[in-house]
Amino acid sequence: MSRIGRKKSVFREYFEAICVAILLALFIRTFVVQAFKIPSGSMLPTLLIGDHLLVNKFIYGIRVPFTGKILVPISSPKHGDVVVFRFPKDRSIDYIKRVVGIPGDTVLIKDKKVFVNGKPENNSHAHYSSPDILSAKVSPRDNFGPIKVPEGHIFVMGDNRDNSYDSRFWGFVDQRDILGKAFILYWSWDIDKPLFSIDRLTSIRFGRIANLIN
């Protein structure tokens, strides 16, 4: 084989390997797992600003890309799941919240206390930072409902209950817009620190890395 032929062969091998790697990465990102980062404090103290996490996209079924239609159902969102989804008011933005109500549930919030089907919500992660209670006329934050979750949708709330823009304010999440269930932290640091700085490097939260998300 000539030197030119060998060069072409080597180039072709590298090109094919890169193409396979790209296709494999796209497949994994679309159907199996995807990385997300936390930009806000709506899930405090469960998730901190600067947490980086992985989302299981396979757990709720195999979906048609871009449409969200489920081809192969596997499981459905459950109470307490932390899910990533396309924000209903702007589907170009991804949100992360906790599932409070599933199809058929009736959700009621009375003086900050959440009731699902008449029973107190079982969520040890809920956090309240303000003792003030707002009336339903002022805001749906502390008094809301009752409202029934329609078929094919979920009702979600942030764990930081007094500082979360969630289903109380903008409604239900269509299950077709759910991207997956958050399951593990793979990195965490203070994103308010300059990126290329000692302060950012020393802000790494080693104790949070590899923590499971409950």
PDB file of C-alpha atoms in Angstrom:
ATOM      1  CA  MET A   1       0.000   0.000   0.000  1.00  0.00           C
ATOM      2  CA  SER A   2       1.310   3.452  -0.896  1.00  0.00           C
ATOM      3  CA  ARG A   3       2.019   6.117   1.751  1.00  0.00           C
ATOM      4  CA  ILE A   4      -0.971   8.147   0.482  1.00  0.00           C
ATOM      5  CA  GLY A   5      -3.187   5.093   0.769  1.00  0.00           C
ATOM      6  CA  ARG A   6      -2.060   4.461   4.338  1.00  0.00           C
ATOM      7  CA  LYS A   7      -2.711   8.113   5.255  1.00  0.00           C
ATOM      8  CA  LYS A   8      -6.212   7.903   3.810  1.00  0.00           C
ATOM      9  CA  SER A   9      -6.848   4.686   5.696  1.00  0.00           C
ATOM     10  CA  VAL A  10      -5.716   6.190   9.005  1.00  0.00           C
ATOM     11  CA  PHE A  11      -7.799   9.319   8.363  1.00  0.00           C
ATOM     12  CA  ARG A  12     -10.829   7.183   7.577  1.00  0.00           C
ATOM     13  CA  GLU A  13     -10.406   5.139  10.771  1.00  0.00           C
ATOM     14  CA  TYR A  14     -10.199   8.287  12.924  1.00  0.00           C
ATOM     15  CA  PHE A  15     -13.153   9.854  11.099  1.00  0.00           C
ATOM     16  CA  GLU A  16     -15.298   6.760  11.587  1.00  0.00           C
ATOM     17  CA  ALA A  17     -14.320   6.518  15.268  1.00  0.00           C
ATOM     18  CA  ILE A  18     -15.249  10.173  15.838  1.00  0.00           C
ATOM     19  CA  CYS A  19     -18.586   9.735  14.063  1.00  0.00           C
ATOM     20  CA  VAL A  20     -19.434   6.671  16.159  1.00  0.00           C
ATOM     21  CA  ALA A  21     -18.457   8.520  19.346  1.00  0.00           C
ATOM     22  CA  ILE A  22     -20.673  11.486  18.416  1.00  0.00           C
ATOM     23  CA  LEU A  23     -23.632   9.257  17.556  1.00  0.00           C
ATOM     24  CA  LEU A  24     -23.203   7.303  20.787  1.00  0.00           C
ATOM     25  CA  ALA A  25     -23.034  10.525  22.824  1.00  0.00           C
ATOM     26  CA  LEU A  26     -26.184  11.848  21.125  1.00  0.00           C
ATOM     27  CA  PHE A  27     -27.999   8.570  21.764  1.00  0.00           C
ATOM     28  CA  ILE A  28     -27.045   8.559  25.454  1.00  0.00           C
ATOM     29  CA  ARG A  29     -28.014  12.222  25.884  1.00  0.00           C
ATOM     30  CA  THR A  30     -31.350  11.732  24.114  1.00  0.00           C
ATOM     31  CA  PHE A  31     -32.505   8.461  25.638  1.00  0.00           C
ATOM     32  CA  VAL A  32     -30.428   7.507  28.693  1.00  0.00           C
ATOM     33  CA  VAL A  33     -28.808  10.237  30.783  1.00  0.00           C
ATOM     34  CA  GLN A  34     -28.216  13.981  30.574  1.00  0.00           C
ATOM     35  CA  ALA A  35     -26.305  16.489  32.691  1.00  0.00           C
ATOM     36  CA  PHE A  36     -27.916  19.594  34.202  1.00  0.00           C
ATOM     37  CA  LYS A  37     -26.778  22.331  36.566  1.00  0.00           C
ATOM     38  CA  ILE A  38     -28.728  24.235  39.231  1.00  0.00           C
ATOM     39  CA  PRO A  39     -28.847  28.019  38.570  1.00  0.00           C
ATOM     40  CA  SER A  40     -31.344  29.057  41.275  1.00  0.00           C
ATOM     41  CA  GLY A  41     -32.293  28.382  44.881  1.00  0.00           C
ATOM     42  CA  SER A  42     -35.823  27.032  44.379  1.00  0.00           C
ATOM     43  CA  MET A  43     -34.787  23.552  45.554  1.00  0.00           C
ATOM     44  CA  LEU A  44     -32.778  24.626  48.601  1.00  0.00           C
ATOM     45  CA  PRO A  45     -31.593  23.013  50.788  1.00  0.00           C
ATOM     46  CA  THR A  46     -31.883  19.765  48.780  1.00  0.00           C
ATOM     47  CA  LEU A  47     -30.057  21.223  45.774  1.00  0.00           C
ATOM     48  CA  LEU A  48     -27.633  24.122  45.978  1.00  0.00           C
ATOM     49  CA  ILE A  49     -26.874  26.753  43.365  1.00  0.00           C
ATOM     50  CA  GLY A  50     -23.891  25.374  41.469  1.00  0.00           C
ATOM     51  CA  ASP A  51     -24.822  21.713  41.879  1.00  0.00           C
ATOM     52  CA  HIS A  52     -24.323  19.651  38.722  1.00  0.00           C
ATOM     53  CA  LEU A  53     -26.469  16.547  38.405  1.00  0.00           C
ATOM     54  CA  LEU A  54     -27.349  13.676  36.126  1.00  0.00           C
ATOM     55  CA  VAL A  55     -30.892  12.978  35.016  1.00  0.00           C
ATOM     56  CA  ASN A  56     -32.174   9.507  34.182  1.00  0.00           C
ATOM     57  CA  LYS A  57     -34.101   9.971  30.921  1.00  0.00           C
ATOM     58  CA  PHE A  58     -34.874   6.285  30.549  1.00  0.00           C
ATOM     59  CA  ILE A  59     -36.799   5.724  33.784  1.00  0.00           C
ATOM     60  CA  TYR A  60     -40.150   7.097  32.566  1.00  0.00           C
ATOM     61  CA  GLY A  61     -40.019   5.384  29.191  1.00  0.00           C
ATOM     62  CA  ILE A  62     -38.479   5.642  25.734  1.00  0.00           C
ATOM     63  CA  ARG A  63     -39.731   8.805  24.040  1.00  0.00           C
ATOM     64  CA  VAL A  64     -39.833  10.215  20.535  1.00  0.00           C
ATOM     65  CA  PRO A  65     -37.249  13.031  20.388  1.00  0.00           C
ATOM     66  CA  PHE A  66     -38.669  16.584  20.306  1.00  0.00           C
ATOM     67  CA  THR A  67     -42.296  15.439  20.781  1.00  0.00           C
ATOM     68  CA  GLY A  68     -42.043  13.717  24.172  1.00  0.00           C
ATOM     69  CA  LYS A  69     -44.463  11.005  23.049  1.00  0.00           C
ATOM     70  CA  ILE A  70     -43.788   7.767  24.930  1.00  0.00           C
ATOM     71  CA  LEU A  71     -43.031   4.784  22.700  1.00  0.00           C
ATOM     72  CA  VAL A  72     -42.199   2.263  25.420  1.00  0.00           C
ATOM     73  CA  PRO A  73     -43.627   3.070  28.880  1.00  0.00           C
ATOM     74  CA  ILE A  74     -41.505   1.938  31.826  1.00  0.00           C
ATOM     75  CA  SER A  75     -42.742   3.807  34.891  1.00  0.00           C
ATOM     76  CA  SER A  76     -44.643   6.972  35.803  1.00  0.00           C
ATOM     77  CA  PRO A  77     -43.596   9.925  37.965  1.00  0.00           C
ATOM     78  CA  LYS A  78     -44.218   9.240  41.660  1.00  0.00           C
ATOM     79  CA  HIS A  79     -44.796  11.451  44.668  1.00  0.00           C
ATOM     80  CA  GLY A  80     -41.474  12.838  45.813  1.00  0.00           C
ATOM     81  CA  ASP A  81     -39.579  12.346  42.549  1.00  0.00           C
ATOM     82  CA  VAL A  82     -37.270  15.232  41.651  1.00  0.00           C
ATOM     83  CA  VAL A  83     -37.849  15.816  37.941  1.00  0.00           C
ATOM     84  CA  VAL A  84     -36.425  18.010  35.211  1.00  0.00           C
ATOM     85  CA  PHE A  85     -38.920  19.290  32.650  1.00  0.00           C
ATOM     86  CA  ARG A  86     -39.484  21.930  30.015  1.00  0.00           C
ATOM     87  CA  PHE A  87     -41.010  25.023  31.598  1.00  0.00           C
ATOM     88  CA  PRO A  88     -44.623  25.250  30.331  1.00  0.00           C
ATOM     89  CA  LYS A  89     -44.430  29.023  29.822  1.00  0.00           C
ATOM     90  CA  ASP A  90     -41.200  28.802  27.828  1.00  0.00           C
ATOM     91  CA  ARG A  91     -40.251  25.314  26.664  1.00  0.00           C
ATOM     92  CA  SER A  92     -36.726  26.445  25.788  1.00  0.00           C
ATOM     93  CA  ILE A  93     -36.021  26.629  29.543  1.00  0.00           C
ATOM     94  CA  ASP A  94     -35.553  23.569  31.772  1.00  0.00           C
ATOM     95  CA  TYR A  95     -36.902  23.559  35.346  1.00  0.00           C
ATOM     96  CA  ILE A  96     -36.346  21.176  38.242  1.00  0.00           C
ATOM     97  CA  LYS A  97     -38.954  20.579  40.966  1.00  0.00           C
ATOM     98  CA  ARG A  98     -40.391  17.839  43.162  1.00  0.00           C
ATOM     99  CA  VAL A  99     -43.552  15.924  42.234  1.00  0.00           C
ATOM    100  CA  VAL A 100     -46.355  16.690  44.706  1.00  0.00           C
ATOM    101  CA  GLY A 101     -49.408  15.571  42.758  1.00  0.00           C
ATOM    102  CA  ILE A 102     -49.929  12.925  40.078  1.00  0.00           C
ATOM    103  CA  PRO A 103     -52.972  12.395  37.806  1.00  0.00           C
ATOM    104  CA  GLY A 104     -56.190  12.146  39.830  1.00  0.00           C
ATOM    105  CA  ASP A 105     -54.748  13.724  42.988  1.00  0.00           C
ATOM    106  CA  THR A 106     -56.405  16.685  44.650  1.00  0.00           C
ATOM    107  CA  VAL A 107     -53.904  19.211  45.980  1.00  0.00           C
ATOM    108  CA  LEU A 108     -54.728  21.757  48.671  1.00  0.00           C
ATOM    109  CA  ILE A 109     -52.425  24.238  50.408  1.00  0.00           C
ATOM    110  CA  LYS A 110     -53.723  25.803  53.608  1.00  0.00           C
ATOM    111  CA  ASP A 111     -51.530  28.170  55.608  1.00  0.00           C
ATOM    112  CA  LYS A 112     -48.374  26.698  54.022  1.00  0.00           C
ATOM    113  CA  LYS A 113     -49.393  23.103  54.816  1.00  0.00           C
ATOM    114  CA  VAL A 114     -49.758  20.891  51.744  1.00  0.00           C
ATOM    115  CA  PHE A 115     -52.472  18.241  51.575  1.00  0.00           C
ATOM    116  CA  VAL A 116     -52.766  15.574  48.876  1.00  0.00           C
ATOM    117  CA  ASN A 117     -56.127  13.807  48.707  1.00  0.00           C
ATOM    118  CA  GLY A 118     -56.962  15.181  52.125  1.00  0.00           C
ATOM    119  CA  LYS A 119     -53.797  13.901  53.805  1.00  0.00           C
ATOM    120  CA  PRO A 120     -50.700  15.914  54.795  1.00  0.00           C
ATOM    121  CA  GLU A 121     -47.931  15.715  52.217  1.00  0.00           C
ATOM    122  CA  ASN A 122     -45.177  13.279  53.175  1.00  0.00           C
ATOM    123  CA  ASN A 123     -42.093  15.345  52.338  1.00  0.00           C
ATOM    124  CA  SER A 124     -39.286  15.844  54.829  1.00  0.00           C
ATOM    125  CA  HIS A 125     -37.396  18.022  52.323  1.00  0.00           C
ATOM    126  CA  ALA A 126     -39.872  20.936  52.352  1.00  0.00           C
ATOM    127  CA  HIS A 127     -38.232  24.093  53.677  1.00  0.00           C
ATOM    128  CA  TYR A 128     -39.880  27.343  54.806  1.00  0.00           C
ATOM    129  CA  SER A 129     -37.859  30.531  55.277  1.00  0.00           C
ATOM    130  CA  SER A 130     -40.631  32.965  56.167  1.00  0.00           C
ATOM    131  CA  PRO A 131     -43.144  32.817  59.045  1.00  0.00           C
ATOM    132  CA  ASP A 132     -45.504  35.123  57.154  1.00  0.00           C
ATOM    133  CA  ILE A 133     -48.647  33.565  55.701  1.00  0.00           C
ATOM    134  CA  LEU A 134     -50.092  35.183  52.598  1.00  0.00           C
ATOM    135  CA  SER A 135     -53.793  35.009  51.812  1.00  0.00           C
ATOM    136  CA  ALA A 136     -54.970  33.481  48.546  1.00  0.00           C
ATOM    137  CA  LYS A 137     -56.031  36.971  47.383  1.00  0.00           C
ATOM    138  CA  VAL A 138     -52.443  38.180  47.642  1.00  0.00           C
ATOM    139  CA  SER A 139     -50.579  35.118  46.345  1.00  0.00           C
ATOM    140  CA  PRO A 140     -51.077  31.365  45.824  1.00  0.00           C
ATOM    141  CA  ARG A 141     -47.862  30.712  47.739  1.00  0.00           C
ATOM    142  CA  ASP A 142     -49.386  29.779  51.110  1.00  0.00           C
ATOM    143  CA  ASN A 143     -53.058  29.169  50.312  1.00  0.00           C
ATOM    144  CA  PHE A 144     -54.041  27.412  47.115  1.00  0.00           C
ATOM    145  CA  GLY A 145     -56.709  25.084  45.760  1.00  0.00           C
ATOM    146  CA  PRO A 146     -58.155  22.562  46.108  1.00  0.00           C
ATOM    147  CA  ILE A 147     -57.363  21.569  42.554  1.00  0.00           C
ATOM    148  CA  LYS A 148     -57.411  18.192  40.801  1.00  0.00           C
ATOM    149  CA  VAL A 149     -54.436  17.097  38.717  1.00  0.00           C
ATOM    150  CA  PRO A 150     -55.655  16.187  35.207  1.00  0.00           C
ATOM    151  CA  GLU A 151     -54.701  13.028  33.367  1.00  0.00           C
ATOM    152  CA  GLY A 152     -51.291  13.174  31.722  1.00  0.00           C
ATOM    153  CA  HIS A 153     -50.009  15.932  34.005  1.00  0.00           C
ATOM    154  CA  ILE A 154     -48.236  16.443  37.347  1.00  0.00           C
ATOM    155  CA  PHE A 155     -48.249  19.138  40.023  1.00  0.00           C
ATOM    156  CA  VAL A 156     -44.759  20.195  41.143  1.00  0.00           C
ATOM    157  CA  MET A 157     -43.254  22.395  43.845  1.00  0.00           C
ATOM    158  CA  GLY A 158     -39.762  23.463  44.828  1.00  0.00           C
ATOM    159  CA  ASP A 159     -38.437  22.335  48.208  1.00  0.00           C
ATOM    160  CA  ASN A 160     -37.729  25.985  49.037  1.00  0.00           C
ATOM    161  CA  ARG A 161     -41.447  26.552  49.432  1.00  0.00           C
ATOM    162  CA  ASP A 162     -41.354  30.300  50.133  1.00  0.00           C
ATOM    163  CA  ASN A 163     -39.045  31.015  47.190  1.00  0.00           C
ATOM    164  CA  SER A 164     -40.114  28.758  44.350  1.00  0.00           C
ATOM    165  CA  TYR A 165     -41.915  29.619  41.127  1.00  0.00           C
ATOM    166  CA  ASP A 166     -43.858  26.405  40.545  1.00  0.00           C
ATOM    167  CA  SER A 167     -47.266  24.841  39.828  1.00  0.00           C
ATOM    168  CA  ARG A 168     -48.913  27.118  42.379  1.00  0.00           C
ATOM    169  CA  PHE A 169     -48.233  30.020  40.024  1.00  0.00           C
ATOM    170  CA  TRP A 170     -48.272  28.643  36.488  1.00  0.00           C
ATOM    171  CA  GLY A 171     -50.156  25.329  36.589  1.00  0.00           C
ATOM    172  CA  PHE A 172     -49.466  21.712  35.724  1.00  0.00           C
ATOM    173  CA  VAL A 173     -46.596  20.051  33.861  1.00  0.00           C
ATOM    174  CA  ASP A 174     -47.514  17.957  30.834  1.00  0.00           C
ATOM    175  CA  GLN A 175     -45.858  14.549  31.263  1.00  0.00           C
ATOM    176  CA  ARG A 176     -44.636  14.800  27.658  1.00  0.00           C
ATOM    177  CA  ASP A 177     -42.430  17.677  28.796  1.00  0.00           C
ATOM    178  CA  ILE A 178     -40.689  15.693  31.536  1.00  0.00           C
ATOM    179  CA  LEU A 179     -37.046  15.135  30.603  1.00  0.00           C
ATOM    180  CA  GLY A 180     -36.246  12.693  33.388  1.00  0.00           C
ATOM    181  CA  LYS A 181     -35.623  12.049  37.067  1.00  0.00           C
ATOM    182  CA  ALA A 182     -32.629  13.607  38.822  1.00  0.00           C
ATOM    183  CA  PHE A 183     -30.657  10.884  40.589  1.00  0.00           C
ATOM    184  CA  ILE A 184     -27.047  11.855  41.440  1.00  0.00           C
ATOM    185  CA  LEU A 185     -24.770  14.861  41.928  1.00  0.00           C
ATOM    186  CA  TYR A 186     -21.512  14.622  40.008  1.00  0.00           C
ATOM    187  CA  TRP A 187     -20.085  18.091  40.770  1.00  0.00           C
ATOM    188  CA  SER A 188     -20.771  21.123  42.967  1.00  0.00           C
ATOM    189  CA  TRP A 189     -19.143  24.524  43.465  1.00  0.00           C
ATOM    190  CA  ASP A 190     -19.977  28.196  43.952  1.00  0.00           C
ATOM    191  CA  ILE A 191     -20.814  29.605  40.520  1.00  0.00           C
ATOM    192  CA  ASP A 192     -20.832  33.167  41.889  1.00  0.00           C
ATOM    193  CA  LYS A 193     -17.043  33.005  42.129  1.00  0.00           C
ATOM    194  CA  PRO A 194     -15.012  33.936  39.008  1.00  0.00           C
ATOM    195  CA  LEU A 195     -14.610  30.841  36.845  1.00  0.00           C
ATOM    196  CA  PHE A 196     -10.828  30.935  36.460  1.00  0.00           C
ATOM    197  CA  SER A 197      -9.921  31.790  40.023  1.00  0.00           C
ATOM    198  CA  ILE A 198      -8.594  30.267  43.230  1.00  0.00           C
ATOM    199  CA  ASP A 199     -11.884  31.230  44.916  1.00  0.00           C
ATOM    200  CA  ARG A 200     -13.856  29.072  42.457  1.00  0.00           C
ATOM    201  CA  LEU A 201     -11.415  26.199  42.907  1.00  0.00           C
ATOM    202  CA  THR A 202     -11.584  26.347  46.708  1.00  0.00           C
ATOM    203  CA  SER A 203     -15.385  26.510  46.589  1.00  0.00           C
ATOM    204  CA  ILE A 204     -15.685  22.909  45.341  1.00  0.00           C
ATOM    205  CA  ARG A 205     -18.115  21.036  47.615  1.00  0.00           C
ATOM    206  CA  PHE A 206     -16.391  17.682  47.711  1.00  0.00           C
ATOM    207  CA  GLY A 207     -18.855  16.356  50.290  1.00  0.00           C
ATOM    208  CA  ARG A 208     -21.733  16.649  47.818  1.00  0.00           C
ATOM    209  CA  ILE A 209     -20.088  14.862  44.896  1.00  0.00           C
ATOM    210  CA  ALA A 210     -21.668  11.446  44.181  1.00  0.00           C
ATOM    211  CA  ASN A 211     -24.571  12.112  46.571  1.00  0.00           C
ATOM    212  CA  LEU A 212     -27.852  10.523  45.504  1.00  0.00           C
ATOM    213  CA  ILE A 213     -30.822  12.883  45.087  1.00  0.00           C
ATOM    214  CA  ASN A 214     -33.848  11.970  47.165  1.00  0.00           C
TER     215      ASN A 214
END
